[in-house]
Short mmCIF file of C-alpha atoms in Angstrom, two decimals:
data_model
loop_
_atom_site.label_atom_id
_atom_site.label_comp_id
_atom_site.label_asym_id
_atom_site.label_seq_id
_atom_site.Cartn_x
_atom_site.Cartn_y
_atom_site.Cartn_z
CA UNK A 1 112.50 47.85 -30.33
CA UNK A 2 113.52 46.09 -27.13
CA UNK A 3 115.05 48.77 -24.83
CA UNK A 4 116.36 48.36 -21.30
CA UNK A 5 118.49 50.29 -18.82
CA UNK A 6 121.22 48.68 -16.74
CA UNK A 7 122.35 50.75 -13.73
CA UNK A 8 125.56 49.85 -11.91
CA UNK A 9 125.80 51.66 -8.56
CA UNK A 10 129.27 51.67 -6.99
CA UNK A 11 130.48 53.61 -3.91
CA UNK A 12 132.22 56.31 -5.98
CA UNK A 13 130.52 56.09 -9.37
CA UNK A 14 127.22 55.34 -11.07
CA UNK A 15 127.15 53.89 -14.60
CA UNK A 16 124.00 53.73 -16.71
CA UNK A 17 123.91 51.67 -19.91
CA UNK A 18 121.09 51.88 -22.46
CA UNK A 19 120.63 48.74 -24.53
CA UNK A 20 118.53 48.59 -27.68
CA UNK A 21 117.96 45.02 -28.87
CA UNK A 22 120.79 44.02 -26.47
CA UNK A 23 123.22 46.42 -28.21
CA UNK A 24 124.87 49.15 -26.15
CA UNK A 25 123.93 52.57 -27.55
CA UNK A 26 124.43 54.95 -24.61
CA UNK A 27 126.70 54.93 -21.58
CA UNK A 28 126.64 57.51 -18.80
CA UNK A 29 129.17 57.58 -15.97
CA UNK A 30 128.86 59.98 -13.06
CA UNK A 31 130.97 60.34 -9.93
CA UNK A 32 128.64 60.18 -6.93
CA UNK A 33 130.34 63.13 -5.27
CA UNK A 34 130.39 65.21 -8.46
CA UNK A 35 129.97 68.93 -8.01
CA UNK A 36 129.37 71.74 -10.51
CA UNK A 37 126.73 69.66 -12.25
CA UNK A 38 124.52 71.13 -14.98
CA UNK A 39 121.46 72.59 -13.25
CA UNK A 40 123.12 73.49 -9.93
CA UNK A 41 122.36 77.03 -8.74
CA UNK A 42 124.94 79.11 -6.83
CA UNK A 43 125.02 82.41 -5.02
CA UNK A 44 128.36 83.78 -6.18
CA UNK A 45 130.49 86.88 -6.65
CA UNK A 46 131.72 88.58 -9.80
CA UNK A 47 135.50 88.22 -9.76
CA UNK A 48 136.57 89.87 -12.99
CA UNK A 49 134.98 91.67 -15.95
CA UNK A 50 136.20 91.06 -19.51
CA UNK A 51 134.71 93.88 -21.66
CA UNK A 52 136.53 92.60 -24.75
CA UNK A 53 134.67 89.27 -24.48
CA UNK A 54 131.54 90.98 -23.11
CA UNK A 55 131.70 88.47 -20.29
CA UNK A 56 132.61 88.05 -16.63
CA UNK A 57 134.45 85.47 -14.57
CA UNK A 58 132.51 84.29 -11.52
CA UNK A 59 133.82 82.60 -8.38
CA UNK A 60 131.59 79.58 -7.70
CA UNK A 61 134.20 77.67 -5.70
CA UNK A 62 135.69 75.73 -8.61
CA UNK A 63 139.48 75.79 -9.10
CA UNK A 64 138.94 77.67 -12.37
CA UNK A 65 136.65 80.70 -12.38
CA UNK A 66 133.35 80.09 -14.13
CA UNK A 67 132.46 81.97 -17.34
CA UNK A 68 129.32 84.10 -17.74
CA UNK A 69 128.68 85.78 -21.10
CA UNK A 70 126.43 88.83 -21.44
CA UNK A 71 124.00 86.85 -23.63
CA UNK A 72 123.70 84.25 -20.85
CA UNK A 73 122.51 86.81 -18.29
CA UNK A 74 118.99 86.27 -19.60
CA UNK A 75 116.50 89.04 -20.49
CA UNK A 76 115.11 89.08 -16.93
CA UNK A 77 118.45 89.65 -15.18
CA UNK A 78 117.28 92.91 -13.58
CA UNK A 79 114.34 91.07 -11.98
CA UNK A 80 116.61 88.31 -10.67
CA UNK A 81 119.02 90.90 -9.28
CA UNK A 82 116.19 92.88 -7.65
CA UNK A 83 114.83 89.71 -6.01
CA UNK A 84 118.28 88.73 -4.72
CA UNK A 85 118.91 92.16 -3.17
CA UNK A 86 115.46 92.19 -1.51
CA UNK A 87 116.12 88.73 -0.02
CA UNK A 88 119.43 89.90 1.50
CA UNK A 89 118.04 93.23 2.71
CA UNK A 90 115.31 91.73 4.91
CA UNK A 91 116.20 88.29 6.28
CA UNK A 92 113.02 88.07 8.37
CA UNK A 93 110.77 88.25 5.35
CA UNK A 94 111.50 86.40 2.14
CA UNK A 95 110.19 88.00 -1.08
CA UNK A 96 107.65 86.18 -3.24
CA UNK A 97 107.99 86.23 -7.01
CA UNK A 98 104.24 86.24 -7.59
CA UNK A 99 103.95 89.59 -5.76
CA UNK A 100 106.83 91.26 -7.61
CA UNK A 101 106.60 93.71 -10.46
CA UNK A 102 109.07 92.38 -13.00
CA UNK A 103 111.73 94.75 -14.28
CA UNK A 104 112.15 95.56 -18.02
CA UNK A 105 114.32 93.17 -20.05
CA UNK A 106 117.99 94.08 -20.46
CA UNK A 107 119.22 95.37 -23.83
CA UNK A 108 120.14 92.51 -26.19
CA UNK A 109 123.16 94.44 -27.47
CA UNK A 110 124.28 95.82 -24.12
CA UNK A 111 127.63 95.66 -22.37
CA UNK A 112 128.54 93.44 -19.42
CA UNK A 113 130.14 96.44 -17.67
CA UNK A 114 126.76 98.25 -17.64
CA UNK A 115 125.10 95.38 -15.77
CA UNK A 116 127.73 93.84 -13.46
CA UNK A 117 130.40 95.20 -11.14
CA UNK A 118 133.39 93.40 -9.61
CA UNK A 119 132.39 92.02 -6.19
CA UNK A 120 128.67 92.04 -7.03
CA UNK A 121 126.66 89.11 -5.63
CA UNK A 122 124.51 87.30 -8.18
CA UNK A 123 122.53 84.09 -8.69
CA UNK A 124 123.89 81.81 -11.40
CA UNK A 125 123.21 78.31 -12.72
CA UNK A 126 125.66 75.85 -14.30
CA UNK A 127 124.90 75.55 -18.03
CA UNK A 128 127.97 73.46 -18.93
CA UNK A 129 130.15 71.36 -16.66
CA UNK A 130 133.92 72.02 -16.50
CA UNK A 131 135.48 70.56 -19.65
CA UNK A 132 139.22 70.04 -20.10
CA UNK A 133 141.00 73.16 -18.80
CA UNK A 134 137.83 75.31 -18.80
CA UNK A 135 135.74 76.16 -15.76
CA UNK A 136 131.94 75.78 -15.70
CA UNK A 137 129.87 77.92 -18.05
CA UNK A 138 127.06 79.79 -16.32
CA UNK A 139 123.72 81.40 -17.00
CA UNK A 140 121.62 83.76 -14.88
CA UNK A 141 118.42 82.63 -16.57
CA UNK A 142 117.45 80.16 -13.85
CA UNK A 143 115.41 77.07 -14.69
CA UNK A 144 114.16 73.85 -13.10
CA UNK A 145 113.82 70.93 -15.49
CA UNK A 146 111.22 68.20 -15.16
CA UNK A 147 110.17 65.35 -17.40
CA UNK A 148 107.40 67.30 -19.18
CA UNK A 149 108.06 70.93 -18.24
CA UNK A 150 110.87 73.39 -17.56
CA UNK A 151 110.05 76.07 -15.00
CA UNK A 152 111.66 79.52 -15.49
CA UNK A 153 111.26 81.98 -12.60
CA UNK A 154 110.97 85.73 -13.41
CA UNK A 155 109.40 85.00 -16.80
CA UNK A 156 105.68 85.03 -17.52
CA UNK A 157 105.75 83.32 -20.94
CA UNK A 158 104.64 79.82 -21.97
CA UNK A 159 106.60 78.22 -24.84
CA UNK A 160 105.84 74.90 -26.50
CA UNK A 161 108.47 72.63 -28.08
CA UNK A 162 108.74 73.12 -31.85
CA UNK A 163 108.96 69.33 -32.23
CA UNK A 164 105.25 69.09 -31.39
CA UNK A 165 103.92 69.46 -34.93
CA UNK A 166 100.15 69.45 -34.28
CA UNK A 167 98.88 73.05 -34.17
CA UNK A 168 95.83 72.00 -32.11
CA UNK A 169 98.01 70.22 -29.54
CA UNK A 170 100.35 73.21 -29.26
CA UNK A 171 97.41 75.54 -28.62
CA UNK A 172 95.91 73.10 -26.09
CA UNK A 173 99.15 72.82 -24.13
CA UNK A 174 99.78 76.57 -24.17
CA UNK A 175 96.30 77.42 -22.86
CA UNK A 176 96.45 74.62 -20.30
CA UNK A 177 99.79 75.68 -18.80
CA UNK A 178 98.84 79.36 -18.91
CA UNK A 179 95.77 78.56 -16.77
CA UNK A 180 97.61 76.59 -14.05
CA UNK A 181 101.02 78.25 -13.72
CA UNK A 182 101.77 80.77 -10.93
CA UNK A 183 102.27 84.45 -11.77
CA UNK A 184 105.80 85.49 -12.86
CA UNK A 185 106.84 81.92 -13.61
CA UNK A 186 107.51 81.01 -17.22
CA UNK A 187 107.19 77.45 -18.55
CA UNK A 188 108.69 75.58 -21.49
CA UNK A 189 106.58 72.59 -22.51
CA UNK A 190 108.83 69.70 -23.58
CA UNK A 191 108.13 67.36 -26.51
CA UNK A 192 107.23 64.42 -24.25
CA UNK A 193 104.31 66.43 -22.82
CA UNK A 194 102.40 65.87 -26.07
CA UNK A 195 99.06 64.23 -25.30
CA UNK A 196 99.52 64.38 -21.51
CA UNK A 197 96.56 65.08 -19.24
CA UNK A 198 96.05 68.11 -17.00
CA UNK A 199 96.66 66.11 -13.82
CA UNK A 200 100.10 64.89 -14.94
CA UNK A 201 101.28 68.35 -16.02
CA UNK A 202 99.82 70.09 -12.97
CA UNK A 203 101.48 67.57 -10.61
CA UNK A 204 104.90 68.14 -12.16
CA UNK A 205 104.45 71.92 -12.22
CA UNK A 206 103.71 71.92 -8.48
CA UNK A 207 106.80 69.78 -7.84
CA UNK A 208 109.00 72.24 -9.76
CA UNK A 209 107.55 75.29 -7.99
CA UNK A 210 108.06 73.57 -4.63
CA UNK A 211 111.68 72.88 -5.61
CA UNK A 212 112.18 76.62 -6.09
CA UNK A 213 110.39 77.60 -2.87
CA UNK A 214 112.28 75.08 -0.70
CA UNK A 215 115.77 75.88 -1.98
CA UNK A 216 115.96 79.57 -2.84
CA UNK A 217 115.73 80.83 0.81
CA UNK A 218 119.23 79.34 1.30
CA UNK A 219 120.67 82.51 -0.22
CA UNK A 220 119.99 84.32 3.08
CA UNK A 221 121.98 81.89 5.21
CA UNK A 222 125.16 80.90 3.41
CA UNK A 223 128.57 82.47 2.84
CA UNK A 224 129.58 82.95 -0.78
CA UNK A 225 130.13 81.09 -2.98
CA UNK A 226 127.23 78.89 -1.86
CA UNK A 227 125.32 76.01 -3.43
CA UNK A 228 121.67 77.10 -3.35
CA UNK A 229 120.10 74.27 -5.34
CA UNK A 230 121.58 70.92 -6.24
CA UNK A 231 120.18 69.15 -9.28
CA UNK A 232 118.04 66.12 -8.49
CA UNK A 233 119.96 63.07 -7.25
CA UNK A 234 122.45 62.26 -9.98
CA UNK A 235 120.89 58.94 -10.91
CA UNK A 236 117.34 60.30 -11.09
CA UNK A 237 118.67 63.38 -12.89
CA UNK A 238 120.28 61.29 -15.62
CA UNK A 239 117.23 59.03 -15.78
CA UNK A 240 114.95 62.05 -16.22
CA UNK A 241 116.69 62.87 -19.50
CA UNK A 242 117.09 59.27 -20.66
CA UNK A 243 113.76 57.76 -19.56
CA UNK A 244 111.39 56.58 -22.25
CA UNK A 245 108.04 54.88 -21.75
CA UNK A 246 109.08 52.25 -24.32
CA UNK A 247 111.63 50.75 -21.89
CA UNK A 248 110.82 47.14 -21.05
CA UNK A 249 113.05 46.80 -17.98
CA UNK A 250 115.35 48.80 -15.70
CA UNK A 251 117.84 46.67 -13.74
CA UNK A 252 119.61 48.18 -10.70
CA UNK A 253 122.06 46.58 -8.26
CA UNK A 254 121.28 48.88 -5.30
CA UNK A 255 118.05 48.64 -3.25
CA UNK A 256 118.05 52.29 -2.21
CA UNK A 257 118.41 53.46 -5.81
CA UNK A 258 115.64 51.05 -6.87
CA UNK A 259 113.27 52.85 -4.49
CA UNK A 260 114.41 56.30 -5.69
CA UNK A 261 113.75 55.34 -9.30
CA UNK A 262 110.38 53.75 -8.47
CA UNK A 263 109.30 56.91 -6.64
CA UNK A 264 110.29 59.03 -9.64
CA UNK A 265 108.61 56.79 -12.22
CA UNK A 266 105.45 56.63 -10.08
CA UNK A 267 105.12 60.40 -10.61
CA UNK A 268 105.82 60.55 -14.36
CA UNK A 269 104.62 57.12 -15.59
CA UNK A 270 102.91 55.14 -12.79
CA UNK A 271 102.01 52.30 -15.12
CA UNK A 272 105.75 51.66 -15.62
CA UNK A 273 106.92 51.44 -11.99
CA UNK A 274 107.05 47.63 -12.09
CA UNK A 275 109.72 47.60 -14.80
CA UNK A 276 112.31 48.58 -12.16
CA UNK A 277 113.97 45.41 -10.88
CA UNK A 278 116.62 44.81 -8.24
CA UNK A 279 119.58 42.76 -9.45
CA UNK A 280 121.06 40.59 -6.69
CA UNK A 281 123.23 38.15 -8.68
CA UNK A 282 126.83 37.30 -7.82
CA UNK A 283 128.22 38.40 -11.18
CA UNK A 284 128.80 42.15 -11.64
CA UNK A 285 125.64 43.56 -13.18
CA UNK A 286 127.39 44.78 -16.35
CA UNK A 287 128.96 41.34 -16.86
CA UNK A 288 125.59 39.63 -16.42
CA UNK A 289 123.96 41.74 -19.15
CA UNK A 290 127.00 41.59 -21.51
CA UNK A 291 127.70 45.32 -21.15
CA UNK A 292 131.35 45.04 -20.06
CA UNK A 293 132.37 43.12 -23.18
CA UNK A 294 130.66 45.65 -25.44
CA UNK A 295 132.36 48.56 -23.65
CA UNK A 296 135.79 46.99 -24.20
CA UNK A 297 134.97 46.38 -27.88
CA UNK A 298 133.40 49.75 -28.68
CA UNK A 299 135.78 52.21 -27.04
CA UNK A 300 139.29 52.83 -28.24
CA UNK A 301 140.90 54.18 -31.38
CA UNK A 302 139.77 51.40 -33.77
CA UNK A 303 136.15 50.20 -33.94
CA UNK A 304 135.13 47.40 -36.30
CA UNK A 305 131.67 46.98 -37.78
CA UNK A 306 130.08 44.96 -40.62
CA UNK A 307 132.12 42.65 -42.89
CA UNK A 308 135.59 43.66 -41.68
CA UNK A 309 135.18 47.41 -42.21
CA UNK A 310 136.36 49.65 -39.39
CA UNK A 311 136.53 53.22 -38.07
CA UNK A 312 139.56 55.12 -36.81
CA UNK A 313 138.45 57.66 -34.18
CA UNK A 314 140.82 60.43 -33.09
CA UNK A 315 140.09 63.13 -30.51
CA UNK A 316 141.72 66.57 -30.34
CA UNK A 317 141.04 69.65 -28.25
CA UNK A 318 139.33 71.37 -31.19
CA UNK A 319 137.39 68.55 -32.90
CA UNK A 320 136.89 64.82 -33.41
CA UNK A 321 138.00 63.06 -36.59
CA UNK A 322 136.55 59.77 -37.84
CA UNK A 323 138.07 57.89 -40.77
CA UNK A 324 136.01 55.20 -42.53
CA UNK A 325 137.92 52.19 -43.91
CA UNK A 326 136.60 49.24 -45.91
CA UNK A 327 139.18 46.86 -44.41
CA UNK A 328 139.21 43.40 -45.99
CA UNK A 329 135.67 43.68 -47.35
CA UNK A 330 135.40 42.23 -50.88
CA UNK A 331 134.14 44.41 -53.68
CA UNK A 332 130.50 44.23 -54.67
CA UNK A 333 129.66 42.66 -58.03
CA UNK A 334 128.23 46.02 -59.01
CA UNK A 335 131.58 47.77 -58.64
CA UNK A 336 133.64 50.05 -56.43
CA UNK A 337 130.98 52.77 -56.21
CA UNK A 338 128.36 50.41 -54.78
CA UNK A 339 130.87 48.92 -52.36
CA UNK A 340 131.79 52.40 -51.13
CA UNK A 341 128.11 53.32 -50.64
CA UNK A 342 127.38 50.08 -48.72
CA UNK A 343 130.40 50.56 -46.43
CA UNK A 344 129.57 54.23 -45.87
CA UNK A 345 125.93 53.45 -45.03
CA UNK A 346 126.97 50.84 -42.48
CA UNK A 347 129.63 53.23 -41.13
CA UNK A 348 127.01 55.96 -40.69
CA UNK A 349 124.99 53.68 -38.40
CA UNK A 350 128.05 52.85 -36.27
CA UNK A 351 129.12 56.51 -36.17
CA UNK A 352 125.68 57.60 -34.94
CA UNK A 353 125.97 54.95 -32.24
CA UNK A 354 129.49 56.07 -31.30
CA UNK A 355 128.44 59.73 -30.98
CA UNK A 356 125.77 58.79 -28.44
CA UNK A 357 127.92 56.20 -26.72
CA UNK A 358 130.96 58.44 -26.18
CA UNK A 359 128.83 61.59 -25.88
CA UNK A 360 131.10 63.29 -28.40
CA UNK A 361 130.37 66.99 -28.76
CA UNK A 362 131.58 70.04 -30.66
CA UNK A 363 132.77 69.53 -34.25
CA UNK A 364 132.96 66.02 -35.72
CA UNK A 365 134.59 65.55 -39.14
CA UNK A 366 133.97 62.24 -40.93
CA UNK A 367 136.11 61.09 -43.85
CA UNK A 368 133.86 58.70 -45.77
CA UNK A 369 135.09 56.52 -48.64
CA UNK A 370 134.94 58.56 -51.86
CA UNK A 371 131.76 58.28 -53.93
CA UNK A 372 131.34 59.86 -57.34
CA UNK A 373 127.58 59.60 -57.81
CA UNK A 374 125.53 62.51 -56.47
CA UNK A 375 122.60 60.16 -55.78
CA UNK A 376 124.69 58.09 -53.37
CA UNK A 377 125.99 61.19 -51.61
CA UNK A 378 122.45 62.49 -51.11
CA UNK A 379 121.26 59.09 -49.85
CA UNK A 380 124.11 58.93 -47.34
CA UNK A 381 123.20 62.38 -45.96
CA UNK A 382 119.51 61.39 -45.66
CA UNK A 383 120.51 58.11 -43.99
CA UNK A 384 122.69 59.88 -41.41
CA UNK A 385 119.92 62.38 -40.65
CA UNK A 386 117.42 59.55 -40.19
CA UNK A 387 119.53 57.43 -37.83
CA UNK A 388 120.53 60.47 -35.75
CA UNK A 389 116.91 61.49 -35.25
CA UNK A 390 116.86 59.55 -31.96
CA UNK A 391 119.89 61.44 -30.62
CA UNK A 392 118.72 63.63 -27.71
CA UNK A 393 121.63 66.07 -28.12
CA UNK A 394 121.07 69.00 -30.49
CA UNK A 395 123.01 68.48 -33.70
CA UNK A 396 123.45 69.76 -37.22
CA UNK A 397 124.63 67.69 -40.21
CA UNK A 398 126.18 69.26 -43.31
CA UNK A 399 126.21 67.58 -46.76
CA UNK A 400 129.36 65.84 -47.99
CA UNK A 401 132.02 68.20 -49.30
CA UNK A 402 133.74 67.58 -52.64
CA UNK A 403 136.52 65.84 -50.67
CA UNK A 404 134.05 63.31 -49.20
CA UNK A 405 134.03 64.94 -45.73
CA UNK A 406 130.88 65.28 -43.63
CA UNK A 407 130.78 67.81 -40.80
CA UNK A 408 128.54 67.41 -37.79
CA UNK A 409 128.13 69.76 -34.86
CA UNK A 410 126.73 68.18 -31.71
CA UNK A 411 125.77 69.80 -28.44
CA UNK A 412 128.29 69.36 -25.64
CA UNK A 413 127.35 70.14 -22.02
CA UNK A 414 129.50 67.50 -20.30
CA UNK A 415 133.01 66.14 -20.84
CA UNK A 416 133.26 63.52 -23.56
CA UNK A 417 132.99 59.91 -22.37
CA UNK A 418 136.42 58.30 -22.30
CA UNK A 419 136.91 54.65 -21.41
CA UNK A 420 140.36 53.09 -21.42
CA UNK A 421 140.23 49.66 -23.05
CA UNK A 422 143.90 48.77 -22.70
CA UNK A 423 145.01 47.11 -19.48
CA UNK A 424 148.14 47.65 -17.39
CA UNK A 425 149.57 44.46 -15.93
CA UNK A 426 148.50 44.41 -12.24
CA UNK A 427 151.68 42.50 -11.26
CA UNK A 428 154.41 44.56 -12.91
CA UNK A 429 152.47 47.85 -13.40
CA UNK A 430 153.81 48.16 -16.96
CA UNK A 431 157.47 47.47 -16.14
CA UNK A 432 157.52 44.25 -18.17
CA UNK A 433 158.55 41.69 -15.55
CA UNK A 434 156.20 39.66 -13.35
CA UNK A 435 156.36 36.74 -11.01
CA UNK A 436 155.64 33.36 -12.70
CA UNK A 437 151.91 33.25 -13.49
CA UNK A 438 151.78 29.55 -12.56
CA UNK A 439 152.34 30.67 -8.96
CA UNK A 440 149.40 33.12 -9.06
CA UNK A 441 146.94 30.71 -7.43
CA UNK A 442 149.50 29.93 -4.72
CA UNK A 443 149.67 33.67 -4.01
CA UNK A 444 145.86 33.84 -3.84
CA UNK A 445 145.79 30.90 -1.45
CA UNK A 446 148.23 32.57 0.94
CA UNK A 447 146.09 35.71 0.92
CA UNK A 448 142.95 33.70 1.63
CA UNK A 449 144.80 32.07 4.54
CA UNK A 450 145.80 35.49 5.89
CA UNK A 451 142.24 36.77 5.46
CA UNK A 452 140.68 33.87 7.39
CA UNK A 453 143.29 33.12 10.04
CA UNK A 454 144.64 36.60 10.81
CA UNK A 455 141.81 38.98 9.92
CA UNK A 456 139.14 36.45 11.00
CA UNK A 457 136.93 37.09 7.95
CA UNK A 458 134.74 34.04 7.28
CA UNK A 459 132.42 35.18 4.47
CA UNK A 460 133.90 36.90 1.41
CA UNK A 461 134.09 36.87 -2.38
CA UNK A 462 137.14 36.77 -4.63
CA UNK A 463 136.77 38.57 -7.99
CA UNK A 464 139.19 37.43 -10.69
CA UNK A 465 139.45 37.43 -14.50
CA UNK A 466 137.07 34.87 -16.11
CA UNK A 467 140.02 32.76 -17.37
CA UNK A 468 141.47 32.55 -13.86
CA UNK A 469 138.03 31.77 -12.41
CA UNK A 470 137.65 28.92 -14.92
CA UNK A 471 141.03 27.51 -13.84
CA UNK A 472 140.12 27.76 -10.14
CA UNK A 473 136.80 25.96 -10.73
CA UNK A 474 138.08 23.17 -12.96
CA UNK A 475 138.63 19.58 -11.84
CA UNK A 476 137.24 17.34 -9.10
CA UNK A 477 137.88 18.56 -6.54
CA UNK A 478 138.49 22.10 -7.83
CA UNK A 479 140.80 24.62 -6.20
CA UNK A 480 137.75 26.51 -4.95
CA UNK A 481 136.42 23.37 -3.26
CA UNK A 482 139.80 22.71 -1.61
CA UNK A 483 139.99 26.31 -0.37
CA UNK A 484 136.46 26.09 1.04
CA UNK A 485 137.24 22.93 3.03
CA UNK A 486 140.59 24.20 4.24
CA UNK A 487 139.75 27.82 5.03
CA UNK A 488 136.10 28.90 4.84
CA UNK A 489 132.85 27.68 3.33
CA UNK A 490 131.90 31.35 3.00
CA UNK A 491 134.28 31.79 0.04
CA UNK A 492 132.88 32.55 -3.43
CA UNK A 493 134.92 32.98 -6.59
CA UNK A 494 133.32 35.45 -9.04
CA UNK A 495 134.49 35.90 -12.67
CA UNK A 496 134.70 39.62 -13.44
CA UNK A 497 135.20 40.78 -17.04
CA UNK A 498 136.32 44.21 -15.89
CA UNK A 499 139.55 42.84 -14.44
CA UNK A 500 142.80 42.29 -16.29
CA UNK A 501 144.40 38.84 -16.46
CA UNK A 502 146.15 38.56 -13.07
CA UNK A 503 144.12 41.19 -11.23
CA UNK A 504 142.04 40.26 -8.18
CA UNK A 505 139.83 41.89 -5.53
CA UNK A 506 138.44 40.60 -2.23
CA UNK A 507 135.05 41.81 -0.92
CA UNK A 508 133.42 41.22 2.46
CA UNK A 509 129.78 40.27 3.10
CA UNK A 510 128.76 43.95 2.77
CA UNK A 511 130.44 44.17 -0.65
CA UNK A 512 133.16 46.45 0.75
CA UNK A 513 136.60 45.82 -0.74
CA UNK A 514 139.27 44.27 1.49
CA UNK A 515 142.70 45.52 0.41
CA UNK A 516 145.14 42.61 0.66
CA UNK A 517 147.55 43.66 -2.06
CA UNK A 518 150.24 44.62 0.47
CA UNK A 519 149.44 42.10 3.21
CA UNK A 520 150.97 39.04 1.55
CA UNK A 521 154.41 40.62 1.66
CA UNK A 522 154.31 40.54 5.46
CA UNK A 523 155.21 36.86 5.61
#
């Protein structure tokens, strides 16, 4: 399978698209200034106890208090608490985990009120980002995730992923990690560590331990709530979870990020560092690799797939509902039952893609076309399980009910991906009345004149909808040629599929946007 990553780095947001055989299967969007990210560690205070929920609300600086359940304290909470108090008691000497005597595990069936008190200072880690009206969900079982290993301070156990089926390999990895890990640090060996050499695992283990040692002393210096450890740079953090050695190419439109990714890949897969390539084209990177068009086609309420069939996807606070429709597909010669099975099988493939693409989590209910034969129902379940095997999120698939409904639960740690595919008119802002579109290029010309003659900008690009760009570039001489001769040879007109019909943006030589939307009214 031909797999490649396309990374679009913008000032306020990073978007990562995973293509398999040129088809978009995953899309990640992250604000560059995002806080309360999964993996961040905070020194915080207990704000309120909720004995009825056996949980506590913690102030981590978010507008909604974060939620910490008793079961998320972790068995080693007493050891974590002891370490934290020692660190605050003597600020000239920082305690070392390897020299500690770990405390007994807390009772599995205990009460939150027996462990925490209002105002108590504790160390917590974000387990789930804020979703909808809910604050972050926390855990006190701290961990540092790498590509092959997960480091867990205050735990002396080594666990190996159940997905590694070979008994010999599981024993090898367990003995290997046990021999190289520091005292009082637990390790979870991830599936991708299968077959890896000692040097690779030891290198990553040292990096994770160093991450703990460099960041945890911050608890002595900061006022609460305080960010003690920030998850690896957002782009590298996302890449760590998405990266696969089968990728053929990774295209990035930012030189600094290219170097960050190369440095990371050099550690985990040095033979793959040359697949990272800097994209310097004039077209937006997502337009160049046909990602923008796929995003506009694949998000939204209605999604079409093979032979005119389509899905209706609805989202609610409690669950997601997907309705499968055959559309204008003609019946199979073998009858309605076969047609229903064929449509449902194709729908299952598109649904699996949509779950990954939108990062839908929680409960998903799918209303397939009714099938009467038990054999077809069993085949559809097996088919869905097979095509979702590549989904990195934990999930569980139930057989079809007698009403033809399939229920899927899928892990959710981040807000669901939402992309608006409808466009608001940039001229009337949805009011319904605009200036004559035939005068649009005249308006652009006056803004170019203002840009060159008043603001003295000589080199810039104009991003417009592809249809408008085609109009500007048609003819001999074209409008673009006339504008270049009259105003500036440093003008470039770039078609941008992300823009609506009469939308436009000007950018300077440093790719910073020049806001001229209000300037033209000055004349």
